[in-house]
Tab-separated table of C-alpha atoms in Angstrom:
chain	number	residue	atom	x	y	z
A	593	MET	CA	29.461	0.562	119.971
A	594	ASN	CA	28.221	-2.613	121.679
A	595	LYS	CA	25.397	-4.513	120.079
A	596	ARG	CA	21.838	-3.717	121.162
A	597	SER	CA	19.077	-6.258	120.592
A	598	PHE	CA	15.529	-5.052	121.174
A	599	ILE	CA	13.179	-7.916	122.099
A	600	PHE	CA	9.595	-6.960	121.240
A	601	GLN	CA	6.669	-8.779	122.832
A	602	MET	CA	4.150	-10.197	120.384
A	603	LEU	CA	0.577	-10.940	121.419
A	604	GLN	CA	-1.915	-13.355	119.923
A	605	ASP	CA	-2.586	-13.096	116.175
A	606	ASN	CA	0.802	-11.353	115.740
A	607	MET	CA	-0.480	-8.190	117.378
A	608	MET	CA	1.510	-5.774	119.555
A	609	ALA	CA	0.472	-3.556	122.428
A	610	ASP	CA	0.385	0.081	121.349
A	611	TYR	CA	3.454	1.064	123.388
A	612	VAL	CA	5.447	-1.857	121.956
A	613	CYS	CA	4.419	-0.876	118.440
A	614	GLY	CA	5.370	2.732	119.164
A	615	ALA	CA	8.783	1.698	120.435
A	616	ARG	CA	9.376	-0.429	117.336
A	617	GLU	CA	8.478	2.464	115.060
A	618	ALA	CA	10.830	4.714	117.041
A	619	LEU	CA	13.649	2.192	116.536
A	620	ARG	CA	13.085	2.263	112.793
A	621	GLU	CA	13.166	6.065	112.782
A	622	PHE	CA	16.342	6.044	114.876
A	623	LEU	CA	18.060	3.732	112.387
A	624	TRP	CA	16.881	5.888	109.483
A	625	LEU	CA	18.443	8.932	111.152
A	626	HIS	CA	21.557	7.015	112.230
A	627	PRO	CA	22.270	4.365	109.575
A	628	GLU	CA	25.735	3.827	111.055
A	629	ALA	CA	24.042	2.208	114.077
A	630	ALA	CA	22.279	-0.467	112.013
A	631	GLU	CA	25.226	-2.862	112.110
A	632	ASN	CA	25.040	-3.066	115.905
A	633	THR	CA	21.259	-2.924	116.328
A	634	GLU	CA	18.602	-5.533	115.709
A	635	GLU	CA	15.033	-6.365	116.601
A	636	ILE	CA	13.720	-9.757	117.679
A	637	LEU	CA	10.029	-10.614	117.947
A	638	VAL	CA	9.042	-12.973	120.754
A	639	HIS	CA	5.596	-14.442	121.317
A	640	ASP	CA	6.211	-16.012	124.730
A	641	ALA	CA	8.804	-14.833	127.232
A	642	HIS	CA	8.773	-18.257	128.877
A	643	SER	CA	9.739	-20.119	125.701
A	644	PRO	CA	13.417	-20.969	125.097
A	645	MET	CA	15.420	-18.345	123.213
A	646	GLU	CA	18.699	-19.459	121.716
A	647	LEU	CA	20.781	-16.304	121.656
A	648	PRO	CA	24.501	-16.303	120.833
A	649	GLY	CA	26.777	-15.903	123.831
A	650	GLU	CA	28.264	-12.756	122.310
A	651	TYR	CA	25.086	-10.864	123.244
A	652	LEU	CA	25.601	-11.456	126.929
A	653	ARG	CA	29.332	-10.772	126.717
A	654	ASP	CA	29.432	-7.656	124.565
A	655	GLY	CA	25.902	-6.490	123.939
A	656	LEU	CA	22.718	-5.380	125.638
A	657	LEU	CA	19.398	-7.194	125.458
A	658	VAL	CA	16.495	-4.758	125.803
A	659	PRO	CA	13.056	-6.287	126.410
A	660	VAL	CA	10.092	-4.193	125.244
A	661	GLY	CA	6.732	-5.316	126.572
A	662	SER	CA	4.690	-5.824	129.713
A	663	ILE	CA	6.155	-5.847	133.217
A	664	GLU	CA	5.829	-9.640	133.330
A	665	PHE	CA	7.534	-10.006	129.940
A	666	CYS	CA	10.440	-7.732	130.864
A	667	GLU	CA	10.903	-9.291	134.303
A	668	THR	CA	10.961	-12.813	132.862
A	669	LEU	CA	13.638	-11.990	130.314
A	670	LEU	CA	15.769	-9.843	132.639
A	671	ARG	CA	15.668	-12.626	135.227
A	672	ARG	CA	16.759	-15.220	132.659
A	673	TRP	CA	19.512	-13.142	131.066
A	674	TYR	CA	20.877	-11.022	133.867
A	675	GLY	CA	19.575	-12.418	137.156
A	676	ILE	CA	17.433	-9.341	137.842
A	677	GLU	CA	14.599	-10.823	139.865
A	678	HIS	CA	12.076	-8.035	139.398
A	679	LEU	CA	11.728	-4.382	138.464
A	680	ARG	CA	12.120	-2.035	141.402
A	681	PRO	CA	9.477	0.724	141.275
A	682	ILE	CA	10.496	4.299	142.010
A	683	ASN	CA	7.056	5.510	143.107
A	684	ILE	CA	7.538	9.013	144.588
A	685	PRO	CA	11.245	9.828	145.108
A	686	SER	CA	12.248	11.227	148.489
A	687	ARG	CA	13.142	14.602	146.955
A	688	LEU	CA	9.562	14.950	145.708
A	689	LEU	CA	7.749	13.974	148.904
A	690	ALA	CA	7.336	17.596	150.006
A	691	ASP	CA	3.769	18.868	150.158
A	692	GLN	CA	4.522	21.426	147.442
A	693	PHE	CA	4.775	18.491	145.019
A	694	THR	CA	2.403	15.885	146.478
A	695	GLY	CA	-0.530	18.073	147.511
A	696	ARG	CA	-1.462	15.359	150.007
A	697	LYS	CA	0.100	13.305	152.789
A	698	VAL	CA	2.238	10.395	151.551
A	699	ALA	CA	4.375	7.967	153.541
A	700	TYR	CA	6.310	4.724	153.153
A	701	ILE	CA	5.634	2.101	155.807
A	702	SER	CA	6.536	-1.551	156.393
A	703	SER	CA	4.466	-2.749	159.343
A	704	HIS	CA	1.211	-2.415	161.219
A	705	ALA	CA	3.134	-0.450	163.867
A	706	ASP	CA	4.065	2.091	161.183
A	707	TRP	CA	0.409	2.240	160.190
A	708	GLU	CA	-0.639	3.025	163.738
A	709	ASN	CA	2.244	5.378	164.601
A	710	ILE	CA	2.693	7.259	161.316
A	711	VAL	CA	-0.486	7.070	159.266
A	712	LEU	CA	-3.031	7.141	162.077
A	713	GLY	CA	-0.722	8.941	164.506
A	714	LYS	CA	1.777	11.760	164.211
A	715	ALA	CA	1.521	12.332	160.446
A	716	GLY	CA	-2.138	13.253	160.697
A	717	PHE	CA	-3.466	11.429	157.629
A	718	ASP	CA	-7.168	11.575	156.862
A	719	PRO	CA	-8.117	8.013	157.933
A	720	GLN	CA	-11.286	8.025	155.838
A	721	HIS	CA	-9.655	8.420	152.432
A	722	LEU	CA	-6.445	6.402	152.028
A	723	PHE	CA	-4.834	4.493	149.173
A	724	VAL	CA	-2.305	1.705	149.918
A	725	LYS	CA	-0.082	-0.295	147.558
A	726	ARG	CA	3.125	-2.330	147.556
A	727	ALA	CA	6.101	-0.034	146.981
A	728	ASP	CA	8.933	-2.548	146.627
A	729	ARG	CA	7.778	-4.366	143.502
A	730	ALA	CA	5.884	-3.261	140.405
A	731	LYS	CA	2.260	-4.421	140.237
A	732	ALA	CA	2.770	-6.842	143.138
A	733	GLY	CA	-0.597	-7.603	144.650
A	734	PRO	CA	-3.707	-5.454	144.461
A	735	ALA	CA	-3.721	-1.863	145.639
A	736	PHE	CA	-6.603	-1.034	147.924
A	737	PHE	CA	-8.464	1.816	149.553
A	738	PHE	CA	-9.029	2.311	153.281
A	739	PRO	CA	-11.431	2.062	154.848
A	740	ASP	CA	-12.880	-0.717	152.705
A	741	GLU	CA	-16.359	-2.185	152.972
A	742	GLN	CA	-15.351	-4.023	156.141
A	743	SER	CA	-13.454	-1.011	157.566
A	744	LYS	CA	-10.592	-3.249	158.650
A	745	ALA	CA	-7.015	-2.034	158.958
A	746	PRO	CA	-4.885	-3.379	156.089
A	747	SER	CA	-2.545	-6.303	156.717
A	748	PHE	CA	1.141	-5.925	155.887
A	749	GLU	CA	3.466	-8.730	154.865
A	750	PRO	CA	6.735	-8.806	156.836
A	751	GLY	CA	9.721	-7.434	154.945
A	752	ARG	CA	7.604	-5.549	152.415
A	753	LEU	CA	7.456	-1.822	151.760
A	754	TYR	CA	4.149	-0.027	151.217
A	755	LEU	CA	3.162	3.402	150.019
A	756	VAL	CA	0.230	5.086	151.743
A	757	SER	CA	-1.361	8.166	150.217
A	758	GLU	CA	-4.348	10.325	150.989
A	759	CYS	CA	-6.900	10.250	148.186
A	760	VAL	CA	-7.538	13.371	146.124
A	761	ASP	CA	-10.032	14.243	143.415
A	762	ILE	CA	-8.362	14.337	140.004
A	763	ALA	CA	-9.372	16.261	136.889
A	764	SER	CA	-6.706	14.793	134.590
A	765	GLU	CA	-3.512	12.744	134.616
A	766	TRP	CA	-0.438	13.338	132.462
A	767	ARG	CA	2.842	11.575	131.747
A	768	ALA	CA	6.035	13.554	131.101
A	769	PHE	CA	8.876	11.800	129.297
A	770	VAL	CA	12.313	12.774	130.590
A	771	TRP	CA	15.660	12.079	128.902
A	772	LYS	CA	18.913	13.359	130.385
A	773	LYS	CA	17.013	15.807	132.635
A	774	GLN	CA	15.122	17.233	129.648
A	775	ILE	CA	11.345	16.933	129.251
A	776	LEU	CA	10.768	15.682	125.710
A	777	ASP	CA	6.990	15.503	125.774
A	778	ILE	CA	3.950	15.302	128.053
A	779	ARG	CA	0.789	13.337	127.293
A	780	CYS	CA	-2.662	13.110	128.854
A	781	TYR	CA	-3.612	9.519	129.678
A	782	SER	CA	-6.706	9.956	131.863
A	783	GLY	CA	-9.415	12.486	132.571
A	784	ASN	CA	-10.137	15.855	130.989
A	785	PRO	CA	-7.519	16.590	128.292
A	786	TRP	CA	-8.272	20.316	128.614
A	787	ALA	CA	-7.193	20.378	132.275
A	788	PHE	CA	-3.522	21.113	131.595
A	789	PRO	CA	-0.707	20.692	134.138
A	790	ASN	CA	1.306	23.693	135.244
A	791	ARG	CA	4.506	23.757	133.210
A	792	LYS	CA	6.649	25.428	135.867
A	793	THR	CA	5.576	22.897	138.495
A	794	VAL	CA	6.455	19.924	136.277
A	795	GLU	CA	9.800	21.498	135.371
A	796	GLN	CA	10.513	22.145	139.052
A	797	MET	CA	9.831	18.489	139.847
A	798	VAL	CA	12.357	17.389	137.232
A	799	ALA	CA	14.901	19.951	138.455
A	800	THR	CA	14.446	18.784	142.069
A	801	TYR	CA	14.693	15.045	141.353
A	802	THR	CA	18.498	14.786	141.313
A	803	ILE	CA	19.385	11.801	143.538
A	804	ASN	CA	19.578	8.268	142.043
A	805	THR	CA	17.829	9.620	138.977
A	806	PRO	CA	17.495	7.360	135.930
A	807	MET	CA	18.817	8.759	132.678
A	808	ALA	CA	15.389	8.092	131.183
A	809	TYR	CA	12.138	8.062	133.128
A	810	THR	CA	8.491	9.060	133.086
A	811	LEU	CA	6.925	11.471	135.545
A	812	ASP	CA	3.185	11.064	136.117
A	813	VAL	CA	1.340	14.110	137.419
A	814	ALA	CA	-2.271	14.901	138.188
A	815	VAL	CA	-4.235	18.105	137.842
A	816	LEU	CA	-6.658	18.646	140.717
A	817	PRO	CA	-10.058	20.346	140.271
A	818	SER	CA	-8.478	23.461	141.813
A	819	GLY	CA	-5.966	23.551	138.955
A	820	ARG	CA	-3.022	22.527	141.133
A	821	THR	CA	-0.492	20.096	139.627
A	822	VAL	CA	0.793	17.289	141.887
A	823	ILE	CA	3.008	14.269	141.451
A	824	MET	CA	1.532	10.801	141.087
A	825	GLU	CA	4.661	8.681	140.593
A	826	VAL	CA	7.901	8.173	138.654
A	827	HIS	CA	8.756	5.174	136.457
A	828	ASN	CA	12.085	4.021	135.130
A	829	PHE	CA	11.809	3.893	131.334
A	830	ILE	CA	10.983	0.218	131.035
A	831	ALA	CA	7.592	-1.460	130.564
A	832	CYS	CA	5.738	1.855	130.554
A	833	GLY	CA	3.044	3.215	128.253
A	834	LEU	CA	3.844	5.892	125.669
A	835	TYR	CA	0.327	7.324	125.164
A	836	GLY	CA	1.268	8.705	121.759
A	837	PHE	CA	4.779	9.873	122.655
A	838	ALA	CA	6.928	9.354	119.549
A	839	ASP	CA	10.621	10.219	119.399
A	840	PRO	CA	13.676	8.605	117.748
A	841	ARG	CA	15.435	8.691	121.123
A	842	ILE	CA	13.038	6.114	122.553
A	843	PRO	CA	15.436	3.200	121.779
A	844	LEU	CA	18.205	5.001	123.678
A	845	MET	CA	15.797	5.594	126.556
A	846	LEU	CA	14.802	1.918	126.617
A	847	ALA	CA	18.442	0.835	126.725
A	848	ALA	CA	19.082	3.339	129.531
A	849	GLY	CA	16.122	1.837	131.396
A	850	VAL	CA	17.740	-1.610	131.379
A	851	ASN	CA	21.075	-0.131	132.478
A	852	HIS	CA	19.317	1.570	135.388
A	853	GLU	CA	17.923	-1.788	136.504
A	854	PHE	CA	21.503	-3.101	136.513
A	855	GLN	CA	22.525	-0.257	138.827
A	856	VAL	CA	19.574	-0.760	141.176
A	857	THR	CA	20.241	-4.502	141.385
A	858	ALA	CA	23.956	-3.947	142.034
A	859	GLU	CA	23.218	-1.503	144.855
A	860	ARG	CA	20.673	-3.883	146.374
A	861	ARG	CA	23.195	-6.740	146.349
A	862	LYS	CA	25.804	-4.506	148.019
A	863	SER	CA	23.346	-3.717	150.818
A	864	ILE	CA	22.643	-7.441	151.324
A	865	TRP	CA	26.299	-8.461	151.460
């Protein structure tokens, strides 16, 4: 077994974000259940991802460095260690773009021409209630609603991908945690905790999402006032909140999340060259 080093982000006053603390506790439980793994597993606490870290070369040759923290923290360390420039968001996978899963019109666009031809044209979006965000990089730039106070069409940077979605009223939002195509848990993170998602719908989403699927990921769904369950987005299992999810497999899921970023980066470089 290759060595795994989990790098936990520390905040001011030696505090940790709740999801980082939860991941650290899960690592301790994993090692209690699997003491044979202790020899090849360690934890490192880091206060500042931009500060120098003197790590033995054997880690990069034979082991896996797994950052656990914010998007900025993970991106900084993955860029330094492995040349991964940034995390590539999954958003809504193509297999889950059907109306039966979205409950609203959703499209990916990359230009003002797409906006005019797809969003305001043939796709028939409701132009009075739209949500737009960058789809090619996690948390890159502010998301915005259209029309805004000035009712201007959004501007699109060349070479960027955007997700456009109709807005819907939401009763509650939930995050399902998926490991090797199995739903381990589902947690409410916003809204009415008594507005439960439909189990069969969530299971059907997982069963349908079969192309370029990470080994570990989260599936965010919303429950509409009508009771219908729809997809919000999918996240690779890296730099994502746990919302109380606790499982000894979390360290394995975190390591799988880093490996998935390797695969995405490799495929991107193939397409460039």
